[in-house]
């Protein structure tokens, strides 16, 4: 398609809106180096004390550990659960595959505040509140739809001929999957893992309902901290999280290409 | 073995496929379908004083909520605020989406990463960034003071802060929806309008905007439903002074322990979702 020149007016407006979009994320960086005891911008002096404050805050470090372990387990489980499901939906032409896909991605359509409340009430009756496996299940519900979407898209894009060739040459269905399909799906699996990890790591609303006094995740601990007091502590954690997110995004971009992953 | 093995057609294939779907179906049933049905049931369950639950079914939660002036005001405020946020997100996102649509190559990828990155950054972090901008001692007020305009503007713990913060939080969704809908935008049509003598603004308003309506409608639907149900940003930027449906659901569930009312309010959110969806479908049929 021919290109359309970008007018200076559009360029200017887009720049201002980009600034608005990125302002809050950019601003936490200077604040994290503040020497003040309360949050103000610009800070009156600079220091690293809020990074030190984070690393000596046992509650925050504990929450970081919980979130990391939780996100890792949820990522592995979502692959183990969604990979067979995506294979069944795409390849075996199960009756009503489209409807099944819609059903399995339906939790995404539900607001997390409603889903969180619904899970809270059921879990309260089962003694699952404030437990690690309760959090795993709660996170799986929101992560699985993403995983299934990316994996089915990735699987649908594979050339069927290669698998058929392997099968013709005598490979069993399991061997075909293990030796042909799975390696071809690597980009999709990388993207799914990254997305699952980030979604679980950042999940705050459902966790807010499911965490207890002794078990809390990092976003929940940060939320409670911001709700209670305004100091630069959360800024230093935010910067570390932003760096982690950018690293994950870069890895995905290098291995699969970001455009292909998120925009169709 | 036949070439069709990978497709696994026929009876045994169906059985294998069904087995592969069992784990995901189990998670969905236990942590999605069952809880939501239970929530619906709860909204019809009698609430006992002190947070207990009765055993008999009643319409009291619904009639009580829908006849209470506080809740009616709450619902109205939530819808109105969400509409304002949606409109603002559309206005702020449109230039970015159009710019992205028209740029090419490596630069486009970089910009796309910039748009998606906030989406992957926790709402808590981004809301915290907004506190730094909007607080009494924040960027805007200190800038105003420095310029000699006094400062001391109240931009947080009120509707203004919630609207600004949520608009920005929802922009990436709007941008991605707009981009997905820009496929019909053909530069040749715009050029034709120009050749026929239309000034730039007229080309934009009469050609670009109508062609992007499907994307606009999708973006608005997405932003509206996300705004109605968002919790973290209104809670932190509203500071307990802005009452919206989502924050009230949380308070009723966690603070007051009135689960039937929380369940009823949740169902009202879903009804608003349904209404937005119907409106979207009608709008789409009208523009296509």
Short mmCIF file of C-alpha atoms in Angstrom, two decimals:
data_model
loop_
_atom_site.label_atom_id
_atom_site.label_comp_id
_atom_site.label_asym_id
_atom_site.label_seq_id
_atom_site.Cartn_x
_atom_site.Cartn_y
_atom_site.Cartn_z
CA UNK A 1 0.00 0.00 0.00
CA UNK A 2 1.14 3.54 -0.68
CA UNK A 3 2.36 5.57 2.22
CA UNK A 4 0.53 8.55 3.53
CA UNK A 5 2.67 11.48 4.67
CA UNK A 6 2.40 12.38 8.35
CA UNK A 7 1.39 16.01 8.79
CA UNK A 8 3.31 18.18 11.32
CA UNK A 9 0.03 18.69 13.20
CA UNK A 10 -0.47 14.95 13.67
CA UNK A 11 3.19 14.53 14.62
CA UNK A 12 2.89 17.24 17.28
CA UNK A 13 -0.36 15.97 18.77
CA UNK A 14 0.87 12.38 18.81
CA UNK A 15 4.05 13.51 20.61
CA UNK A 16 2.08 15.32 23.33
CA UNK A 17 -0.23 12.31 23.82
CA UNK A 18 2.76 9.96 23.98
CA UNK A 19 4.17 12.18 26.72
CA UNK A 20 0.87 11.94 28.62
CA UNK A 21 0.83 8.15 28.19
CA UNK A 22 4.40 7.63 29.38
CA UNK A 23 4.60 10.38 32.02
CA UNK A 24 3.65 8.31 35.09
CA UNK A 25 6.01 5.47 34.18
CA UNK A 26 8.90 7.82 33.39
CA UNK A 27 8.38 9.91 36.53
CA UNK A 28 8.83 7.07 39.01
CA UNK A 29 12.49 6.81 37.90
CA UNK A 30 13.67 10.18 39.29
CA UNK A 31 11.43 9.77 42.35
CA UNK A 32 13.09 6.46 43.20
CA UNK A 33 16.37 8.38 43.66
CA UNK A 34 14.77 10.92 46.00
CA UNK A 35 16.43 11.85 49.29
CA UNK A 36 13.12 13.08 50.74
CA UNK A 37 11.16 11.16 53.33
CA UNK A 38 7.87 11.87 51.65
CA UNK A 39 6.96 11.94 47.98
CA UNK A 40 7.32 15.22 46.16
CA UNK A 41 8.31 16.13 42.65
CA UNK A 42 10.90 17.36 41.97
CA UNK A 43 12.69 15.91 45.02
CA UNK A 44 14.83 18.28 47.10
CA UNK A 45 17.85 15.96 46.91
CA UNK A 46 19.11 12.67 45.52
CA UNK A 47 20.07 9.38 47.18
CA UNK A 48 19.83 5.61 46.88
CA UNK A 49 18.21 5.22 50.28
CA UNK A 50 14.85 4.04 48.94
CA UNK A 51 16.50 1.15 47.12
CA UNK A 52 18.23 0.26 50.38
CA UNK A 53 14.87 0.64 52.14
CA UNK A 54 13.31 -1.86 49.74
CA UNK A 55 16.04 -4.47 50.16
CA UNK A 56 15.89 -4.20 53.95
CA UNK A 57 12.08 -4.36 54.04
CA UNK A 58 11.47 -8.00 54.93
CA UNK A 59 7.74 -7.79 54.16
CA UNK A 60 8.35 -6.45 50.63
CA UNK A 61 11.15 -8.95 49.97
CA UNK A 62 8.91 -11.76 51.17
CA UNK A 63 6.15 -10.53 48.85
CA UNK A 64 8.64 -10.36 45.98
CA UNK A 65 9.59 -13.99 46.65
CA UNK A 66 5.94 -15.06 46.77
CA UNK A 67 5.14 -13.23 43.52
CA UNK A 68 8.15 -14.67 41.69
CA UNK A 69 7.48 -18.25 42.78
CA UNK A 70 3.76 -17.83 42.08
CA UNK A 71 4.38 -16.42 38.59
CA UNK A 72 6.84 -19.23 37.76
CA UNK A 73 4.45 -21.97 38.89
CA UNK A 74 1.50 -20.33 37.13
CA UNK A 75 3.56 -20.01 33.91
CA UNK A 76 4.56 -23.69 33.92
CA UNK A 77 1.04 -24.85 34.79
CA UNK A 78 -0.55 -22.63 32.16
CA UNK A 79 1.72 -24.16 29.50
CA UNK A 80 1.02 -27.69 30.71
CA UNK A 81 -2.74 -27.05 30.68
CA UNK A 82 -3.14 -24.78 27.65
CA UNK A 83 -0.78 -26.56 25.25
CA UNK A 84 -2.80 -29.82 25.04
CA UNK A 85 -6.02 -27.78 24.97
CA UNK A 86 -4.82 -25.62 22.07
CA UNK A 87 -3.73 -28.77 20.21
CA UNK A 88 -7.14 -30.36 20.68
CA UNK A 89 -8.95 -27.21 19.58
CA UNK A 90 -6.85 -26.49 16.49
CA UNK A 91 -5.95 -29.96 15.22
CA UNK A 92 -8.58 -32.49 16.08
CA UNK A 93 -11.55 -30.45 14.95
CA UNK A 94 -13.46 -31.17 18.12
CA UNK A 95 -17.15 -30.50 17.85
CA UNK A 96 -17.71 -26.78 18.41
CA UNK A 97 -14.03 -25.80 18.62
CA UNK A 98 -14.88 -22.11 18.21
CA UNK A 99 -17.41 -22.24 21.03
CA UNK A 100 -14.92 -24.05 23.25
CA UNK A 101 -12.28 -21.39 22.63
CA UNK A 102 -14.82 -18.69 23.49
CA UNK A 103 -15.81 -20.53 26.66
CA UNK A 104 -12.23 -21.02 27.81
CA UNK A 105 -11.36 -17.35 27.21
CA UNK A 106 -14.56 -16.12 28.86
CA UNK A 107 -12.92 -15.38 32.25
CA UNK A 108 -11.11 -12.51 30.51
CA UNK A 109 -14.43 -10.84 29.76
CA UNK A 110 -15.43 -10.84 33.40
CA UNK A 111 -14.21 -7.84 35.41
CA UNK A 112 -11.50 -8.94 37.84
CA UNK A 113 -13.35 -7.26 40.70
CA UNK A 114 -16.34 -9.56 40.07
CA UNK A 115 -14.19 -12.63 39.46
CA UNK A 116 -12.16 -11.87 42.59
CA UNK A 117 -15.28 -11.59 44.72
CA UNK A 118 -16.77 -14.76 43.23
CA UNK A 119 -13.59 -16.75 43.91
CA UNK A 120 -13.27 -15.24 47.41
CA UNK A 121 -16.73 -16.45 48.39
CA UNK A 122 -16.19 -20.00 47.10
CA UNK A 123 -12.65 -20.21 48.51
CA UNK A 124 -13.77 -18.92 51.90
CA UNK A 125 -15.97 -21.99 52.22
CA UNK A 126 -13.12 -24.32 51.24
CA UNK A 127 -10.46 -22.83 53.51
CA UNK A 128 -8.43 -21.71 50.48
CA UNK A 129 -8.16 -18.04 51.46
CA UNK A 130 -4.66 -16.85 52.22
CA UNK A 131 -3.12 -20.06 50.84
CA UNK A 132 -0.54 -20.39 48.11
CA UNK A 133 -2.46 -22.97 46.09
CA UNK A 134 -5.54 -20.76 46.31
CA UNK A 135 -3.52 -17.97 44.69
CA UNK A 136 -2.24 -20.38 42.02
CA UNK A 137 -5.80 -21.35 41.05
CA UNK A 138 -6.99 -17.74 41.10
CA UNK A 139 -4.14 -16.64 38.84
CA UNK A 140 -4.53 -19.62 36.50
CA UNK A 141 -8.09 -18.53 35.71
CA UNK A 142 -6.90 -15.18 34.35
CA UNK A 143 -3.65 -16.40 32.79
CA UNK A 144 -5.05 -19.45 30.92
CA UNK A 145 -7.17 -17.41 28.46
CA UNK A 146 -4.09 -15.42 27.37
CA UNK A 147 -2.02 -18.62 27.09
CA UNK A 148 -4.72 -20.39 25.08
CA UNK A 149 -5.16 -17.41 22.71
CA UNK A 150 -1.47 -17.07 21.91
CA UNK A 151 -0.93 -20.83 21.60
CA UNK A 152 -3.92 -21.46 19.31
CA UNK A 153 -2.84 -18.53 17.10
CA UNK A 154 0.69 -19.92 16.96
CA UNK A 155 -0.53 -23.46 16.21
CA UNK A 156 -2.96 -22.33 13.50
CA UNK A 157 -0.09 -20.64 11.67
CA UNK A 158 2.00 -23.81 11.37
CA UNK A 159 2.32 -25.60 8.03
CA UNK A 160 0.40 -28.85 8.39
CA UNK A 161 2.42 -30.50 5.61
CA UNK A 162 5.52 -31.00 7.75
CA UNK A 163 3.56 -32.87 10.39
CA UNK A 164 1.83 -34.96 7.76
CA UNK A 165 5.19 -35.82 6.21
CA UNK A 166 6.51 -37.00 9.58
CA UNK A 167 3.37 -39.06 10.14
CA UNK A 168 3.64 -40.61 6.65
CA UNK A 169 7.21 -41.61 7.42
CA UNK A 170 5.94 -43.60 10.38
CA UNK A 171 6.20 -41.30 13.38
CA UNK A 172 3.55 -41.83 16.05
CA UNK A 173 1.28 -38.85 16.84
CA UNK A 174 3.18 -38.23 20.09
CA UNK A 175 6.53 -38.28 18.28
CA UNK A 176 5.19 -35.92 15.62
CA UNK A 177 4.09 -33.54 18.34
CA UNK A 178 7.34 -33.81 20.30
CA UNK A 179 9.79 -33.70 17.39
CA UNK A 180 7.97 -31.53 14.84
CA UNK A 181 5.08 -29.50 16.24
CA UNK A 182 6.65 -28.46 19.53
CA UNK A 183 9.92 -27.12 18.02
CA UNK A 184 7.91 -25.22 15.39
CA UNK A 185 5.84 -23.68 18.16
CA UNK A 186 8.83 -22.36 20.11
CA UNK A 187 8.11 -18.67 19.35
CA UNK A 188 4.51 -19.07 20.52
CA UNK A 189 5.64 -20.87 23.66
CA UNK A 190 8.19 -18.14 24.45
CA UNK A 191 5.52 -15.46 23.99
CA UNK A 192 3.04 -17.40 26.11
CA UNK A 193 5.54 -17.90 28.92
CA UNK A 194 6.48 -14.22 28.96
CA UNK A 195 2.87 -13.09 28.91
CA UNK A 196 1.80 -15.61 31.56
CA UNK A 197 4.66 -14.61 33.84
CA UNK A 198 3.96 -10.88 33.51
CA UNK A 199 0.18 -11.20 33.88
CA UNK A 200 0.55 -13.33 37.00
CA UNK A 201 3.32 -11.17 38.45
CA UNK A 202 1.30 -7.96 37.96
CA UNK A 203 -2.10 -9.35 38.98
CA UNK A 204 -3.37 -7.25 41.88
CA UNK A 205 -7.15 -7.29 42.10
CA UNK A 206 -7.84 -11.02 42.43
CA UNK A 207 -4.80 -11.36 44.71
CA UNK A 208 -6.20 -8.59 46.90
CA UNK A 209 -9.22 -10.82 47.58
CA UNK A 210 -7.22 -14.02 48.07
CA UNK A 211 -4.15 -12.95 50.05
CA UNK A 212 -4.11 -13.05 53.83
CA UNK A 213 -2.14 -11.37 56.60
CA UNK A 214 0.67 -13.92 56.36
CA UNK A 215 0.76 -14.40 52.59
CA UNK A 216 0.89 -11.45 50.24
CA UNK A 217 2.10 -10.75 46.71
CA UNK A 218 4.24 -7.78 45.66
CA UNK A 219 1.50 -5.79 43.84
CA UNK A 220 -0.81 -6.22 46.85
CA UNK A 221 1.94 -5.17 49.29
CA UNK A 222 2.66 -2.14 47.08
CA UNK A 223 -1.03 -1.27 46.85
CA UNK A 224 -1.41 -1.41 50.63
CA UNK A 225 1.71 0.69 51.10
CA UNK A 226 0.56 3.42 48.69
CA UNK A 227 -2.89 3.38 50.28
CA UNK A 228 -1.40 3.92 53.72
CA UNK A 229 1.44 6.37 53.13
CA UNK A 230 3.05 8.50 50.42
CA UNK A 231 6.81 7.95 50.40
CA UNK A 232 9.24 7.04 47.58
CA UNK A 233 9.58 3.36 48.63
CA UNK A 234 7.16 2.10 45.97
CA UNK A 235 9.05 4.15 43.33
CA UNK A 236 12.23 2.12 43.82
CA UNK A 237 10.28 -1.15 43.57
CA UNK A 238 8.46 0.20 40.50
CA UNK A 239 11.73 0.96 38.73
CA UNK A 240 12.98 -2.59 39.38
CA UNK A 241 9.66 -3.96 38.04
CA UNK A 242 9.79 -1.74 34.94
CA UNK A 243 13.34 -2.95 34.21
CA UNK A 244 12.17 -6.56 34.60
CA UNK A 245 9.19 -5.96 32.29
CA UNK A 246 11.36 -4.29 29.65
CA UNK A 247 13.80 -7.19 29.81
CA UNK A 248 10.99 -9.70 29.25
CA UNK A 249 9.54 -7.60 26.40
CA UNK A 250 12.98 -7.37 24.76
CA UNK A 251 13.46 -11.13 25.01
CA UNK A 252 10.08 -11.67 23.35
CA UNK A 253 10.85 -9.09 20.67
CA UNK A 254 14.20 -10.75 19.90
CA UNK A 255 12.78 -14.26 19.71
CA UNK A 256 9.38 -13.74 18.07
CA UNK A 257 8.85 -10.11 17.18
CA UNK A 258 6.55 -8.02 19.29
CA UNK A 259 4.25 -6.91 16.51
CA UNK A 260 3.40 -10.48 15.57
CA UNK A 261 2.70 -11.37 19.19
CA UNK A 262 0.39 -8.57 20.25
CA UNK A 263 -1.10 -7.04 17.12
CA UNK A 264 -2.66 -9.95 15.25
CA UNK B 1 -0.31 -45.00 9.75
CA UNK B 2 -2.17 -42.53 7.60
CA UNK B 3 -1.23 -38.94 6.91
CA UNK B 4 -4.23 -37.89 8.89
CA UNK B 5 -2.67 -39.07 12.15
CA UNK B 6 -1.64 -35.58 13.13
CA UNK B 7 -5.20 -34.42 12.73
CA UNK B 8 -6.46 -37.42 14.65
CA UNK B 9 -9.91 -37.62 13.07
CA UNK B 10 -12.56 -40.16 13.92
CA UNK B 11 -13.79 -41.73 17.15
CA UNK B 12 -10.55 -42.33 19.09
CA UNK B 13 -9.26 -38.92 17.98
CA UNK B 14 -12.27 -37.26 19.53
CA UNK B 15 -11.68 -39.14 22.76
CA UNK B 16 -8.03 -38.06 22.85
CA UNK B 17 -9.03 -34.47 22.13
CA UNK B 18 -11.61 -34.55 24.91
CA UNK B 19 -8.96 -35.87 27.30
CA UNK B 20 -6.61 -33.03 26.32
CA UNK B 21 -9.34 -30.54 27.20
CA UNK B 22 -10.10 -31.96 30.65
CA UNK B 23 -7.53 -29.93 32.67
CA UNK B 24 -8.55 -26.54 31.29
CA UNK B 25 -12.23 -27.44 31.60
CA UNK B 26 -11.65 -28.39 35.23
CA UNK B 27 -9.97 -25.07 36.09
CA UNK B 28 -12.67 -23.15 34.26
CA UNK B 29 -15.49 -25.03 35.97
CA UNK B 30 -14.06 -24.83 39.50
CA UNK B 31 -12.69 -21.29 39.48
CA UNK B 32 -14.92 -19.51 36.98
CA UNK B 33 -18.31 -21.08 36.25
CA UNK B 34 -19.05 -22.31 39.76
CA UNK B 35 -17.99 -19.10 41.57
CA UNK B 36 -19.93 -16.88 39.17
CA UNK B 37 -23.11 -18.98 39.44
CA UNK B 38 -22.66 -18.94 43.19
CA UNK B 39 -22.34 -15.15 43.10
CA UNK B 40 -25.61 -14.91 41.18
CA UNK B 41 -27.28 -17.18 43.74
CA UNK B 42 -25.85 -15.10 46.58
CA UNK B 43 -27.44 -11.93 45.23
CA UNK B 44 -30.81 -13.58 45.91
CA UNK B 45 -29.86 -14.91 49.34
CA UNK B 46 -31.19 -13.35 52.51
CA UNK B 47 -28.59 -11.30 54.42
CA UNK B 48 -28.61 -11.68 58.19
CA UNK B 49 -27.42 -8.90 60.50
CA UNK B 50 -23.72 -9.19 61.38
CA UNK B 51 -22.60 -10.52 58.01
CA UNK B 52 -24.35 -13.89 58.19
CA UNK B 53 -26.18 -15.56 55.34
CA UNK B 54 -29.70 -16.85 55.51
CA UNK B 55 -31.01 -19.92 53.73
CA UNK B 56 -34.09 -18.48 52.11
CA UNK B 57 -34.20 -16.73 48.76
CA UNK B 58 -35.40 -13.17 48.49
CA UNK B 59 -35.45 -10.19 46.14
CA UNK B 60 -34.58 -7.86 49.02
CA UNK B 61 -30.94 -7.31 47.95
CA UNK B 62 -32.04 -6.22 44.51
CA UNK B 63 -35.02 -4.10 45.52
CA UNK B 64 -33.06 -2.67 48.45
CA UNK B 65 -30.11 -1.70 46.28
CA UNK B 66 -32.15 -0.32 43.40
CA UNK B 67 -34.37 1.79 45.68
CA UNK B 68 -31.51 3.19 47.75
CA UNK B 69 -30.63 6.72 46.66
CA UNK B 70 -26.97 6.15 47.58
CA UNK B 71 -26.64 3.15 45.29
CA UNK B 72 -28.58 4.75 42.45
CA UNK B 73 -26.28 7.76 42.66
CA UNK B 74 -23.30 5.37 42.78
CA UNK B 75 -24.41 3.51 39.64
CA UNK B 76 -25.15 6.77 37.81
CA UNK B 77 -21.81 8.29 38.85
CA UNK B 78 -19.93 5.14 37.76
CA UNK B 79 -21.55 5.15 34.32
CA UNK B 80 -21.06 8.88 33.85
CA UNK B 81 -17.42 8.84 34.98
CA UNK B 82 -16.68 5.83 32.76
CA UNK B 83 -18.25 7.57 29.76
CA UNK B 84 -16.11 10.67 30.37
CA UNK B 85 -12.98 8.50 30.68
CA UNK B 86 -13.85 6.62 27.48
CA UNK B 87 -14.31 9.84 25.53
CA UNK B 88 -11.05 11.30 26.86
CA UNK B 89 -9.17 8.08 26.11
CA UNK B 90 -10.50 8.18 22.54
CA UNK B 91 -9.40 11.79 22.01
CA UNK B 92 -5.94 11.20 23.47
CA UNK B 93 -5.38 7.83 21.77
CA UNK B 94 -6.53 8.69 18.25
CA UNK B 95 -3.47 10.78 17.26
CA UNK B 96 -1.11 8.10 18.60
CA UNK B 97 -2.92 5.32 16.75
CA UNK B 98 -3.06 7.30 13.50
CA UNK B 99 0.63 8.17 13.80
CA UNK B 100 1.50 4.51 14.45
CA UNK B 101 -0.65 3.42 11.52
CA UNK B 102 1.19 5.74 9.17
CA UNK B 103 4.75 5.22 10.38
CA UNK B 104 6.93 2.44 9.01
CA UNK B 105 9.90 0.23 9.81
CA UNK B 106 12.03 0.05 12.93
CA UNK B 107 10.60 3.28 14.33
CA UNK B 108 7.12 1.79 14.31
CA UNK B 109 8.28 -1.21 16.37
CA UNK B 110 9.89 1.09 18.93
CA UNK B 111 6.68 3.13 19.24
CA UNK B 112 4.61 -0.03 19.50
CA UNK B 113 6.80 -1.23 22.37
CA UNK B 114 6.26 2.16 24.04
CA UNK B 115 2.49 1.76 23.71
CA UNK B 116 2.42 -1.81 24.97
CA UNK B 117 4.92 -1.37 27.82
CA UNK B 118 2.50 0.58 30.07
CA UNK B 119 0.00 -2.24 29.48
CA UNK B 120 2.52 -4.66 30.95
CA UNK B 121 3.29 -2.34 33.85
CA UNK B 122 1.22 -2.87 36.97
CA UNK B 123 -1.72 -0.51 37.50
CA UNK B 124 -0.33 0.07 40.99
CA UNK B 125 2.93 1.42 39.53
CA UNK B 126 1.22 3.66 37.01
CA UNK B 127 -1.25 4.98 39.56
CA UNK B 128 1.67 5.70 41.88
CA UNK B 129 3.24 7.70 39.04
CA UNK B 130 0.03 9.72 38.79
CA UNK B 131 0.15 10.46 42.51
CA UNK B 132 3.62 11.96 41.92
CA UNK B 133 2.14 14.18 39.21
CA UNK B 134 -1.15 15.16 40.82
CA UNK B 135 -0.39 15.35 44.55
CA UNK B 136 -0.36 18.68 46.44
CA UNK B 137 3.45 18.54 46.35
CA UNK B 138 3.51 16.89 42.91
CA UNK B 139 4.77 17.86 39.48
CA UNK B 140 1.79 19.93 38.34
CA UNK B 141 1.42 21.99 41.51
CA UNK B 142 5.15 22.57 41.90
CA UNK B 143 5.36 23.59 38.24
CA UNK B 144 2.49 26.04 38.72
CA UNK B 145 4.14 27.45 41.85
CA UNK B 146 7.44 27.80 39.99
CA UNK B 147 5.67 29.67 37.20
CA UNK B 148 4.24 31.97 39.86
CA UNK B 149 0.70 30.74 39.69
CA UNK B 150 0.48 29.68 43.31
CA UNK B 151 -0.20 25.97 42.85
CA UNK B 152 -2.27 24.35 45.58
CA UNK B 153 -4.68 22.87 43.06
CA UNK B 154 -6.61 19.87 44.33
CA UNK B 155 -6.03 17.25 41.64
CA UNK B 156 -6.22 14.12 43.78
CA UNK B 157 -8.71 12.49 46.10
CA UNK B 158 -11.47 13.73 43.82
CA UNK B 159 -13.15 12.92 40.51
CA UNK B 160 -10.55 14.86 38.50
CA UNK B 161 -7.64 12.67 39.60
CA UNK B 162 -9.59 9.46 39.00
CA UNK B 163 -10.57 10.56 35.48
CA UNK B 164 -7.03 11.64 34.52
CA UNK B 165 -5.40 8.51 35.92
CA UNK B 166 -7.86 6.03 34.45
CA UNK B 167 -7.78 7.73 31.05
CA UNK B 168 -4.05 7.13 30.85
CA UNK B 169 -4.30 3.60 32.25
CA UNK B 170 -6.83 2.64 29.53
CA UNK B 171 -5.14 4.38 26.59
CA UNK B 172 -3.09 1.35 25.44
CA UNK B 173 -6.29 -0.71 25.07
CA UNK B 174 -7.87 2.08 23.03
CA UNK B 175 -4.75 2.47 20.85
CA UNK B 176 -4.58 -1.27 20.08
CA UNK B 177 -8.32 -1.43 19.30
CA UNK B 178 -8.05 1.63 17.01
CA UNK B 179 -5.03 0.15 15.24
CA UNK B 180 -6.89 -3.09 14.64
CA UNK B 181 -9.77 -1.11 13.12
CA UNK B 182 -7.61 1.12 10.90
CA UNK B 183 -7.32 -1.58 8.25
CA UNK B 184 -10.03 0.00 6.11
CA UNK B 185 -8.21 3.32 6.02
CA UNK B 186 -6.96 3.51 2.43
CA UNK B 187 -4.60 6.44 1.69
CA UNK B 188 -5.93 6.53 -1.87
CA UNK B 189 -9.38 7.55 -0.61
CA UNK B 190 -7.86 10.40 1.38
CA UNK B 191 -5.85 11.46 -1.64
CA UNK B 192 -8.97 11.40 -3.78
CA UNK B 193 -10.69 13.73 -1.33
CA UNK B 194 -7.69 16.05 -1.41
CA UNK B 195 -7.55 16.05 -5.17
CA UNK B 196 -11.19 17.04 -5.20
CA UNK B 197 -10.28 20.07 -3.11
CA UNK B 198 -11.10 19.11 0.49
CA UNK B 199 -9.04 20.94 3.14
CA UNK B 200 -7.09 18.73 5.65
CA UNK B 201 -9.64 19.07 8.44
CA UNK B 202 -12.46 18.11 6.13
CA UNK B 203 -10.53 15.06 4.88
CA UNK B 204 -10.03 14.00 8.48
CA UNK B 205 -13.63 14.58 9.56
CA UNK B 206 -15.45 13.30 6.48
CA UNK B 207 -13.10 10.52 5.33
CA UNK B 208 -10.74 9.33 8.07
CA UNK B 209 -13.17 9.36 11.00
CA UNK B 210 -16.05 7.48 9.29
CA UNK B 211 -13.65 4.82 7.99
CA UNK B 212 -12.24 4.22 11.47
CA UNK B 213 -15.63 3.88 13.20
CA UNK B 214 -15.36 0.08 13.76
CA UNK B 215 -12.10 0.56 15.64
CA UNK B 216 -13.52 3.52 17.53
CA UNK B 217 -16.56 1.52 18.60
CA UNK B 218 -14.43 -1.43 19.74
CA UNK B 219 -12.04 0.83 21.65
CA UNK B 220 -14.89 2.65 23.35
CA UNK B 221 -16.58 -0.60 24.38
CA UNK B 222 -13.32 -1.93 25.81
CA UNK B 223 -12.48 1.27 27.70
CA UNK B 224 -15.97 1.70 29.05
CA UNK B 225 -16.26 -1.80 30.52
CA UNK B 226 -12.72 -1.61 31.93
CA UNK B 227 -13.45 1.81 33.46
CA UNK B 228 -16.68 0.63 35.11
CA UNK B 229 -14.91 -2.32 36.69
CA UNK B 230 -11.50 -0.87 37.53
CA UNK B 231 -10.64 -0.76 41.19
CA UNK B 232 -6.96 0.00 41.98
CA UNK B 233 -6.77 3.44 40.31
CA UNK B 234 -10.08 4.89 41.61
CA UNK B 235 -9.29 3.59 45.09
CA UNK B 236 -5.79 5.11 45.27
CA UNK B 237 -6.46 8.35 43.36
CA UNK B 238 -9.92 8.76 44.88
CA UNK B 239 -8.57 8.26 48.37
CA UNK B 240 -11.89 6.88 49.63
CA UNK B 241 -13.67 10.09 48.67
CA UNK B 242 -14.78 8.97 45.21
CA UNK B 243 -17.44 6.30 45.33
CA UNK B 244 -17.73 4.03 42.32
CA UNK B 245 -19.26 0.59 41.77
CA UNK B 246 -15.97 -1.34 41.86
CA UNK B 247 -14.67 0.31 45.04
CA UNK B 248 -18.05 -0.21 46.71
CA UNK B 249 -18.05 -3.91 45.79
CA UNK B 250 -14.67 -4.29 47.48
CA UNK B 251 -15.71 -2.36 50.58
CA UNK B 252 -18.95 -4.32 50.94
CA UNK B 253 -17.11 -7.62 50.53
CA UNK B 254 -14.01 -6.97 52.65
CA UNK B 255 -14.88 -4.19 55.10
CA UNK B 256 -18.61 -4.52 55.74
CA UNK B 257 -18.73 -8.26 54.96
CA UNK B 258 -22.12 -7.81 53.35
CA UNK B 259 -21.66 -10.42 50.63
CA UNK B 260 -25.22 -10.38 49.26
CA UNK B 261 -25.02 -6.66 48.55
CA UNK B 262 -21.51 -7.05 47.05
CA UNK B 263 -22.90 -9.88 44.88
CA UNK B 264 -25.86 -7.76 43.79
CA UNK B 265 -23.59 -4.82 42.88
CA UNK B 266 -21.38 -7.24 40.90
CA UNK B 267 -24.40 -8.44 38.96
CA UNK B 268 -25.33 -4.81 38.27
CA UNK B 269 -21.83 -4.31 36.80
CA UNK B 270 -22.48 -7.31 34.55
CA UNK B 271 -25.85 -5.88 33.49
CA UNK B 272 -24.08 -2.61 32.55
CA UNK B 273 -21.56 -4.73 30.58
CA UNK B 274 -24.43 -6.38 28.74
CA UNK B 275 -26.02 -3.05 27.93
CA UNK B 276 -22.70 -1.71 26.59
CA UNK B 277 -22.33 -4.81 24.42
CA UNK B 278 -25.83 -4.44 22.95
CA UNK B 279 -25.17 -0.77 22.24
CA UNK B 280 -21.85 -1.72 20.59
CA UNK B 281 -23.51 -4.32 18.35
CA UNK B 282 -26.13 -1.78 17.26
CA UNK B 283 -23.53 0.89 16.61
CA UNK B 284 -21.44 -1.50 14.56
CA UNK B 285 -24.43 -2.49 12.44
CA UNK B 286 -25.21 1.19 11.87
CA UNK B 287 -21.71 2.12 10.67
CA UNK B 288 -20.85 -0.97 8.62
#
